[in-house]
mmCIF file of C-alpha atoms in Angstrom:
data_model
loop_
_atom_site.group_PDB
_atom_site.id
_atom_site.type_symbol
_atom_site.label_atom_id
_atom_site.label_comp_id
_atom_site.label_asym_id
_atom_site.label_seq_id
_atom_site.Cartn_x
_atom_site.Cartn_y
_atom_site.Cartn_z
ATOM 1 C CA SER A 251 -20.098 -10.259 29.868
ATOM 2 C CA GLU A 252 -22.201 -9.145 26.449
ATOM 3 C CA ALA A 253 -19.138 -8.978 24.583
ATOM 4 C CA GLY A 254 -17.412 -12.189 25.947
ATOM 5 C CA GLY A 255 -20.497 -14.051 24.672
ATOM 6 C CA CYS A 256 -20.315 -12.279 21.220
ATOM 7 C CA ILE A 257 -16.695 -13.172 20.918
ATOM 8 C CA GLY A 258 -17.290 -16.621 22.081
ATOM 9 C CA MET A 259 -19.927 -16.887 19.429
ATOM 10 C CA MET A 260 -17.882 -15.852 16.644
ATOM 11 C CA LEU A 261 -14.621 -17.610 17.707
ATOM 12 C CA GLY A 262 -16.746 -20.900 17.610
ATOM 13 C CA LEU A 263 -18.172 -20.143 13.870
ATOM 14 C CA VAL A 264 -14.725 -19.049 13.144
ATOM 15 C CA VAL A 265 -13.207 -22.163 14.122
ATOM 16 C CA PHE A 266 -16.302 -24.545 13.140
ATOM 17 C CA ASN A 267 -16.114 -22.955 9.479
ATOM 18 C CA TRP A 268 -12.197 -23.455 9.277
ATOM 19 C CA LEU A 269 -12.051 -26.757 10.248
ATOM 20 C CA ILE A 270 -15.258 -28.007 8.055
ATOM 21 C CA GLY A 271 -13.687 -26.010 5.244
ATOM 22 C CA LEU A 272 -10.224 -27.473 5.618
ATOM 23 C CA VAL A 273 -11.292 -31.230 6.297
ATOM 24 C CA ASN A 274 -13.799 -31.154 3.578
ATOM 25 C CA ARG A 275 -12.205 -28.840 1.180
ATOM 26 C CA ASP A 276 -15.197 -26.927 0.955
ATOM 27 C CA ARG A 277 -14.527 -23.353 -0.562
ATOM 28 C CA VAL A 278 -18.075 -21.919 0.939
ATOM 29 C CA HIS A 279 -16.888 -22.820 4.515
ATOM 30 C CA LEU A 280 -13.347 -21.336 3.919
ATOM 31 C CA TYR A 281 -15.006 -18.289 2.505
ATOM 32 C CA TYR A 282 -17.236 -17.933 5.637
ATOM 33 C CA GLY A 283 -14.263 -18.568 8.005
ATOM 34 C CA VAL A 284 -12.412 -15.640 6.393
ATOM 35 C CA CYS A 285 -15.341 -13.267 6.293
ATOM 36 C CA SER A 286 -16.089 -14.379 9.940
ATOM 37 C CA THR A 287 -12.534 -14.218 10.910
ATOM 38 C CA ALA A 288 -12.375 -10.616 9.498
ATOM 39 C CA TYR A 289 -15.518 -9.305 11.241
ATOM 40 C CA LEU A 290 -14.251 -10.810 14.839
ATOM 41 C CA ALA A 291 -10.634 -8.922 13.927
ATOM 42 C CA TYR A 292 -12.968 -5.931 13.391
ATOM 43 C CA PHE A 293 -14.937 -6.566 16.400
ATOM 44 C CA LEU A 294 -11.766 -6.936 18.973
ATOM 45 C CA SER A 295 -10.226 -3.598 17.062
ATOM 46 C CA ASN A 296 -13.073 -1.467 17.696
ATOM 47 C CA GLY A 297 -14.502 -3.062 20.805
ATOM 48 C CA GLY A 298 -10.865 -1.984 22.593
ATOM 49 C CA LEU A 299 -10.197 -5.475 23.145
ATOM 50 C CA GLY A 300 -7.634 -6.030 20.548
ATOM 51 C CA PRO A 301 -5.599 -3.280 21.594
ATOM 52 C CA LEU A 302 -6.069 -3.734 25.343
ATOM 53 C CA HIS A 303 -5.046 -7.654 25.098
ATOM 54 C CA LEU A 304 -3.817 -8.497 21.896
ATOM 55 C CA TRP A 305 -1.375 -5.977 20.734
ATOM 56 C CA PRO A 306 -1.005 -3.734 23.513
ATOM 57 C CA GLU A 307 2.715 -2.775 22.553
ATOM 58 C CA SER A 308 1.183 -1.530 19.190
ATOM 59 C CA PRO A 309 -1.632 0.646 19.652
ATOM 60 C CA GLY A 310 -1.388 2.268 16.180
ATOM 61 C CA LEU A 311 -2.381 -1.189 14.895
ATOM 62 C CA SER A 312 -5.998 -0.676 15.631
ATOM 63 C CA PRO A 313 -6.587 1.613 12.377
ATOM 64 C CA THR A 314 -4.896 -0.907 9.924
ATOM 65 C CA VAL A 315 -6.968 -3.857 11.772
ATOM 66 C CA THR A 316 -10.185 -1.746 11.105
ATOM 67 C CA ILE A 317 -9.560 -1.239 7.361
ATOM 68 C CA ALA A 318 -8.270 -4.516 6.455
ATOM 69 C CA SER A 319 -10.822 -6.669 8.311
ATOM 70 C CA VAL A 320 -13.814 -4.476 6.670
ATOM 71 C CA ALA A 321 -11.986 -4.698 3.024
ATOM 72 C CA ILE A 322 -11.306 -8.694 3.450
ATOM 73 C CA GLY A 323 -14.665 -9.215 5.126
ATOM 74 C CA GLY A 324 -16.439 -7.506 2.710
ATOM 75 C CA ALA A 325 -14.519 -9.411 -0.171
ATOM 76 C CA ALA A 326 -15.154 -12.604 1.380
ATOM 77 C CA SER A 327 -18.885 -12.316 2.047
ATOM 78 C CA CYS A 328 -19.189 -11.518 -1.857
ATOM 79 C CA LEU A 329 -16.867 -14.691 -2.435
ATOM 80 C CA PHE A 330 -18.951 -16.877 0.116
ATOM 81 C CA THR A 331 -22.259 -15.608 -1.713
ATOM 82 C CA TYR A 332 -21.075 -16.632 -5.099
ATOM 83 C CA ARG A 333 -19.854 -20.224 -4.028
ATOM 84 C CA LEU A 334 -22.865 -20.907 -2.005
ATOM 85 C CA PHE A 335 -25.119 -20.193 -4.927
ATOM 86 C CA ALA A 336 -22.826 -21.281 -7.580
ATOM 87 C CA HIS A 337 -25.574 -22.054 -9.892
ATOM 88 C CA VAL A 338 -26.860 -18.469 -9.784
ATOM 89 C CA GLY A 339 -23.199 -17.717 -11.632
ATOM 90 C CA ARG A 340 -25.500 -18.240 -14.874
ATOM 91 C CA ASN A 341 -26.700 -14.936 -14.011
ATOM 92 C CA ARG A 342 -23.929 -12.425 -15.226
ATOM 93 C CA ARG A 343 -25.108 -9.645 -13.466
ATOM 94 C CA ILE A 344 -25.405 -11.010 -10.031
ATOM 95 C CA ARG A 345 -21.538 -12.860 -10.748
ATOM 96 C CA ASN A 346 -20.097 -9.450 -11.762
ATOM 97 C CA GLY A 347 -21.834 -7.427 -9.136
ATOM 98 C CA LEU A 348 -20.089 -9.936 -6.584
ATOM 99 C CA PHE A 349 -17.212 -9.971 -8.063
ATOM 100 C CA GLY A 350 -16.842 -6.231 -8.446
ATOM 101 C CA VAL A 351 -17.794 -5.574 -4.979
ATOM 102 C CA ALA A 352 -14.931 -7.814 -3.984
ATOM 103 C CA GLY A 353 -12.322 -6.197 -6.401
ATOM 104 C CA LEU A 354 -13.327 -2.776 -4.879
ATOM 105 C CA CYS A 355 -13.040 -3.795 -1.378
ATOM 106 C CA LEU A 356 -9.635 -4.935 -2.115
ATOM 107 C CA LEU A 357 -8.536 -1.995 -4.077
ATOM 108 C CA VAL A 358 -9.931 0.377 -1.362
ATOM 109 C CA LEU A 359 -7.344 -1.733 1.115
ATOM 110 C CA VAL A 360 -4.541 -1.274 -1.316
ATOM 111 C CA GLY A 361 -5.346 2.318 -1.611
ATOM 112 C CA TRP A 362 -5.440 2.846 2.014
ATOM 113 C CA LEU A 363 -2.135 0.922 2.520
ATOM 114 C CA ALA A 364 -0.464 2.963 -0.192
ATOM 115 C CA GLN A 365 -1.644 5.927 1.806
ATOM 116 C CA LEU A 366 -3.670 7.121 -1.255
ATOM 117 C CA LEU A 367 -6.719 7.340 0.538
ATOM 118 C CA SER A 368 -7.356 8.546 4.438
ATOM 119 C CA HIS A 369 -8.661 6.395 6.952
ATOM 120 C CA ARG A 370 -12.140 7.928 6.876
ATOM 121 C CA ALA A 371 -12.434 8.061 3.062
ATOM 122 C CA SER A 372 -11.261 4.263 3.120
ATOM 123 C CA LEU A 373 -13.724 3.250 5.695
ATOM 124 C CA ALA A 374 -16.768 5.261 4.059
ATOM 125 C CA ALA A 375 -15.762 3.613 0.886
ATOM 126 C CA LEU A 376 -15.718 0.299 2.522
ATOM 127 C CA LEU A 377 -19.425 1.097 4.286
ATOM 128 C CA VAL A 378 -20.727 1.695 0.873
ATOM 129 C CA LEU A 379 -19.135 -1.652 -0.552
ATOM 130 C CA ASN A 380 -20.453 -3.686 2.181
ATOM 131 C CA GLY A 381 -24.048 -2.155 2.104
ATOM 132 C CA MET A 382 -23.802 -3.281 -1.571
ATOM 133 C CA SER A 383 -23.062 -6.845 -0.258
ATOM 134 C CA CYS A 384 -26.009 -6.908 1.768
ATOM 135 C CA LEU A 385 -28.110 -6.115 -1.192
ATOM 136 C CA LEU A 386 -26.491 -8.394 -3.436
ATOM 137 C CA PHE A 387 -26.714 -11.636 -1.026
ATOM 138 C CA PRO A 388 -30.546 -11.695 -1.090
ATOM 139 C CA VAL A 389 -30.533 -11.318 -4.724
ATOM 140 C CA ALA A 390 -28.526 -14.157 -5.231
ATOM 141 C CA ALA A 391 -30.132 -16.243 -2.614
ATOM 142 C CA LEU A 392 -33.894 -15.403 -3.811
ATOM 143 C CA THR A 393 -32.741 -16.400 -7.315
ATOM 144 C CA ALA A 394 -31.226 -19.948 -6.192
ATOM 145 C CA ASP A 395 -34.596 -20.116 -3.964
ATOM 146 C CA ARG A 396 -36.721 -19.924 -7.487
ATOM 147 C CA ARG A 397 -34.398 -22.284 -8.950
ATOM 148 C CA GLY A 398 -35.174 -24.737 -6.187
ATOM 149 C CA VAL A 399 -32.370 -24.462 -3.675
ATOM 150 C CA PHE A 400 -34.938 -24.054 -0.811
ATOM 151 C CA ALA A 401 -32.155 -23.969 2.012
ATOM 152 C CA ALA A 402 -31.564 -20.255 0.455
ATOM 153 C CA ARG A 403 -34.160 -18.558 2.059
ATOM 154 C CA TYR A 404 -32.655 -19.385 5.390
ATOM 155 C CA PHE A 405 -29.202 -18.079 4.482
ATOM 156 C CA VAL A 406 -30.855 -15.194 3.628
ATOM 157 C CA MET A 407 -32.171 -14.440 6.858
ATOM 158 C CA GLY A 408 -28.834 -15.753 8.573
ATOM 159 C CA TRP A 409 -26.366 -14.085 6.355
ATOM 160 C CA SER A 410 -28.522 -10.910 6.083
ATOM 161 C CA PHE A 411 -28.781 -10.472 9.653
ATOM 162 C CA LEU A 412 -25.321 -10.872 10.285
ATOM 163 C CA ILE A 413 -24.244 -8.447 7.843
ATOM 164 C CA LEU A 414 -26.657 -5.736 8.743
ATOM 165 C CA SER A 415 -25.478 -6.154 12.527
ATOM 166 C CA VAL A 416 -22.010 -5.679 11.412
ATOM 167 C CA PHE A 417 -22.768 -2.799 9.202
ATOM 168 C CA VAL A 418 -25.103 -1.231 11.492
ATOM 169 C CA THR A 419 -21.953 -1.711 14.030
ATOM 170 C CA ILE A 420 -19.468 0.107 11.760
ATOM 171 C CA LEU A 421 -22.011 2.904 11.317
ATOM 172 C CA SER A 422 -22.157 3.270 14.986
ATOM 173 C CA ALA A 423 -18.291 3.098 15.820
ATOM 174 C CA THR A 424 -17.908 5.746 12.939
ATOM 175 C CA GLY A 425 -20.259 8.029 14.485
ATOM 176 C CA VAL A 426 -22.822 8.131 11.514
ATOM 177 C CA LEU A 427 -25.458 6.737 13.792
#
């Protein structure tokens, strides 16, 4: 099925990046591993496969997995962007933007866990923050491309497509689209 193929590809990305990150002690792959693991958890939770197969005894776990995976995925995507284009760190606006979005993602997660924010408000805030992450990645990558990292343009295409597809999935799952 389509869901099985998508889960298989995502699981392959997760395992590959975790292995490369741990064996080579490469933070870029570790952040990407965290990000892709979070988005896989989101996909499993919202697709119904998680509650059906992974946590059938705890159906109330799905909202927690949804918020946590979107928050952790958003924060990890910002850290991945920063580490991948570390020389862009000289640009304070990009660096501060990435760290700001990552911190706000985690702050929303803490606010939701402390029951200060509703599920809907938390998810809406995380959608906005993930959207900002989608905008910051191409800016960082294009800056890196101008500084001579020509592989950056391929990361822009691949990563932006991944983030955009996750963003559209979240919007459609919440009823916005």
